[in-house]
């Protein structure tokens, strides 16, 4: 559980950035790179190293966070749009997400954002692993 929590904490910067960029109308999928790098760095720093299990936890956690971020963005868009016509609570907007997911154009946009985010995640994952193999952030065997 502690390992999952550390991976979650590492994703928060990219996760929040994804939501902010989406609300500003800026393409948010590039934040997938930040989500996975933050996750890997956070995991490595808080767990004192990164092993294969840690890498898998980070990849799964970062993919889940992209999906959650995209759903939050959709809920915020629904809220913004619905408030033009009638007053709706934020909770009601999030409860309307399932109705909008069945709309083909909405689902295509969501899937496209998630796929591009995952591509950026893979690039970040590969980049981070290449950097860590050359120069790890934490070296347990420091002899001073």
GROMACS .gro file of C-alpha atoms in nm, residues 63-121:
model
   59
   63UNK     CA    1  -0.225   0.538  -1.670
   64UNK     CA    2  -0.501   0.539  -1.408
   65UNK     CA    3  -0.425   0.902  -1.323
   66UNK     CA    4  -0.448   1.003  -1.690
   67UNK     CA    5  -0.792   0.845  -1.714
   68UNK     CA    6  -0.907   1.011  -1.391
   69UNK     CA    7  -0.769   1.349  -1.501
   70UNK     CA    8  -0.953   1.320  -1.832
   71UNK     CA    9  -1.279   1.233  -1.654
   72UNK     CA   10  -1.237   1.532  -1.421
   73UNK     CA   11  -1.178   1.755  -1.725
   74UNK     CA   12  -1.496   1.620  -1.885
   75UNK     CA   13  -1.693   1.683  -1.565
   76UNK     CA   14  -1.562   2.041  -1.551
   77UNK     CA   15  -1.653   2.096  -1.918
   78UNK     CA   16  -2.003   1.963  -1.856
   79UNK     CA   17  -2.034   2.197  -1.558
   80UNK     CA   18  -1.916   2.496  -1.757
   81UNK     CA   19  -2.147   2.423  -2.049
   82UNK     CA   20  -2.451   2.338  -1.836
   83UNK     CA   21  -2.416   2.657  -1.631
   84UNK     CA   22  -2.481   2.862  -1.947
   85UNK     CA   23  -2.836   2.729  -1.957
   86UNK     CA   24  -2.929   2.652  -1.597
   87UNK     CA   25  -2.765   2.633  -1.257
   88UNK     CA   26  -2.611   2.295  -1.193
   89UNK     CA   27  -2.388   2.180  -0.910
   90UNK     CA   28  -2.041   2.045  -0.969
   91UNK     CA   29  -2.147   1.708  -0.827
   92UNK     CA   30  -2.439   1.692  -1.071
   93UNK     CA   31  -2.199   1.764  -1.356
   94UNK     CA   32  -1.978   1.473  -1.257
   95UNK     CA   33  -2.281   1.248  -1.226
   96UNK     CA   34  -2.369   1.335  -1.588
   97UNK     CA   35  -2.036   1.199  -1.721
   98UNK     CA   36  -2.179   0.852  -1.807
   99UNK     CA   37  -2.444   1.012  -2.030
  100UNK     CA   38  -2.179   1.204  -2.223
  101UNK     CA   39  -1.945   0.907  -2.259
  102UNK     CA   40  -2.203   0.735  -2.480
  103UNK     CA   41  -2.183   1.026  -2.727
  104UNK     CA   42  -1.953   0.910  -3.008
  105UNK     CA   43  -1.775   1.243  -3.064
  106UNK     CA   44  -1.708   1.284  -2.691
  107UNK     CA   45  -1.577   0.930  -2.652
  108UNK     CA   46  -1.347   0.967  -2.954
  109UNK     CA   47  -1.200   1.287  -2.809
  110UNK     CA   48  -1.150   1.128  -2.466
  111UNK     CA   49  -0.988   0.815  -2.609
  112UNK     CA   50  -0.764   1.022  -2.835
  113UNK     CA   51  -0.648   1.239  -2.542
  114UNK     CA   52  -0.581   0.930  -2.331
  115UNK     CA   53  -0.391   0.750  -2.609
  116UNK     CA   54  -0.175   1.053  -2.683
  117UNK     CA   55  -0.119   1.097  -2.308
  118UNK     CA   56  -0.007   0.734  -2.282
  119UNK     CA   57   0.230   0.783  -2.578
  120UNK     CA   58   0.385   1.078  -2.395
  121UNK     CA   59   0.396   0.858  -2.085
   0.00000   0.00000   0.00000
